[in-house]
Amino acid sequence: FINGLAGRVPAIDWLFRGISNDYFAVISSCLILVWLWFGTRDAAQRAINQKVVVTAAISIGLTNLLVFISNSFYFRVRPFNALSPDAVHLLFYRPTDSSFPSNLAAVLFAIAVPVFVKNKYFGSLLLVIAALCSLGRVYIGVHFPLDIVGGALFGAAGAALAFGVIRLISPWYEYMLRLLKKIYLA
């Protein structure tokens, strides 16, 4: 149904192509992380924000590891390969990797979830970016809806694991942060 709307209104097609490409949402999310790292004058809030940025970075790595493991055991074809050519309105290039889970959704939710846990405002903004981009991936014909749900779950799982890793490496993290502050990077 969602992909069936594609090709009817060129302006909406253009919008979803822009939002759902491989760069826009990831770069937007990373710019928000940079803002969280440097953009707060309050020292206590800056320390919280910087820890959540590190958590998000670890979450991305762990999520990508989970997706890699999943793709090693399960390959799901893309909608434009699984369905008849008349059934899918493809508005994008033809990715060749596994459709499940959505790599882009996994990464975007891996960024959004840890930020949301510690900073509701920026976390909500990142969740909106992740949701719009993910909806757009179905709209443009490169994912099934469950691929997106799977990607979101993989991202949330990576975030949960990242919080555990942060607890384990907390003394090392505090030491590295003190070093970064000495050279004005934190």
JSON list of N, CA and C in Angstrom, two decimals, residues 7 13 33-34 37 43 55 70 73 83 109 146 181:
[
{"chain": "A", "resi": 7, "resn": "GLY", "atom": "N", "xyz": [4.91, 7.48, -7.33]},
{"chain": "A", "resi": 7, "resn": "GLY", "atom": "CA", "xyz": [4.69, 7.75, -8.74]},
{"chain": "A", "resi": 7, "resn": "GLY", "atom": "C", "xyz": [3.45, 8.56, -9.04]},
{"chain": "A", "resi": 13, "resn": "ASP", "atom": "N", "xyz": [7.31, 12.26, -4.37]},
{"chain": "A", "resi": 13, "resn": "ASP", "atom": "CA", "xyz": [8.37, 11.32, -4.79]},
{"chain": "A", "resi": 13, "resn": "ASP", "atom": "C", "xyz": [9.74, 11.95, -4.58]},
{"chain": "A", "resi": 33, "resn": "LEU", "atom": "N", "xyz": [24.54, 14.84, 16.57]},
{"chain": "A", "resi": 33, "resn": "LEU", "atom": "CA", "xyz": [25.51, 14.32, 17.55]},
{"chain": "A", "resi": 33, "resn": "LEU", "atom": "C", "xyz": [26.66, 15.31, 17.78]},
{"chain": "A", "resi": 34, "resn": "VAL", "atom": "N", "xyz": [27.12, 15.95, 16.72]},
{"chain": "A", "resi": 34, "resn": "VAL", "atom": "CA", "xyz": [28.18, 16.96, 16.86]},
{"chain": "A", "resi": 34, "resn": "VAL", "atom": "C", "xyz": [27.67, 18.12, 17.71]},
{"chain": "A", "resi": 37, "resn": "TRP", "atom": "N", "xyz": [27.70, 17.14, 21.26]},
{"chain": "A", "resi": 37, "resn": "TRP", "atom": "CA", "xyz": [29.06, 17.08, 21.81]},
{"chain": "A", "resi": 37, "resn": "TRP", "atom": "C", "xyz": [29.58, 18.47, 22.17]},
{"chain": "A", "resi": 43, "resn": "ALA", "atom": "N", "xyz": [28.21, 22.75, 31.87]},
{"chain": "A", "resi": 43, "resn": "ALA", "atom": "CA", "xyz": [29.19, 21.66, 31.98]},
{"chain": "A", "resi": 43, "resn": "ALA", "atom": "C", "xyz": [28.54, 20.34, 32.33]},
{"chain": "A", "resi": 55, "resn": "THR", "atom": "N", "xyz": [27.96, 6.69, 23.60]},
{"chain": "A", "resi": 55, "resn": "THR", "atom": "CA", "xyz": [27.06, 5.54, 23.63]},
{"chain": "A", "resi": 55, "resn": "THR", "atom": "C", "xyz": [26.44, 5.30, 22.26]},
{"chain": "A", "resi": 70, "resn": "SER", "atom": "N", "xyz": [23.29, -11.30, 11.27]},
{"chain": "A", "resi": 70, "resn": "SER", "atom": "CA", "xyz": [21.99, -11.69, 10.72]},
{"chain": "A", "resi": 70, "resn": "SER", "atom": "C", "xyz": [22.07, -11.95, 9.22]},
{"chain": "A", "resi": 73, "resn": "PHE", "atom": "N", "xyz": [23.39, -15.31, 8.05]},
{"chain": "A", "resi": 73, "resn": "PHE", "atom": "CA", "xyz": [22.52, -16.48, 8.17]},
{"chain": "A", "resi": 73, "resn": "PHE", "atom": "C", "xyz": [21.22, -16.38, 7.37]},
{"chain": "A", "resi": 83, "resn": "LEU", "atom": "N", "xyz": [8.66, -9.26, -6.01]},
{"chain": "A", "resi": 83, "resn": "LEU", "atom": "CA", "xyz": [7.33, -9.04, -6.58]},
{"chain": "A", "resi": 83, "resn": "LEU", "atom": "C", "xyz": [7.44, -8.77, -8.07]},
{"chain": "A", "resi": 109, "resn": "PHE", "atom": "N", "xyz": [18.15, 4.17, 14.08]},
{"chain": "A", "resi": 109, "resn": "PHE", "atom": "CA", "xyz": [17.59, 3.88, 15.40]},
{"chain": "A", "resi": 109, "resn": "PHE", "atom": "C", "xyz": [18.69, 3.62, 16.43]},
{"chain": "A", "resi": 146, "resn": "LEU", "atom": "N", "xyz": [8.33, -4.89, 7.24]},
{"chain": "A", "resi": 146, "resn": "LEU", "atom": "CA", "xyz": [8.96, -5.66, 8.31]},
{"chain": "A", "resi": 146, "resn": "LEU", "atom": "C", "xyz": [10.48, -5.53, 8.30]},
{"chain": "A", "resi": 181, "resn": "LYS", "atom": "N", "xyz": [39.46, 16.89, 26.95]},
{"chain": "A", "resi": 181, "resn": "LYS", "atom": "CA", "xyz": [39.23, 18.23, 27.45]},
{"chain": "A", "resi": 181, "resn": "LYS", "atom": "C", "xyz": [40.53, 19.05, 27.47]}
]
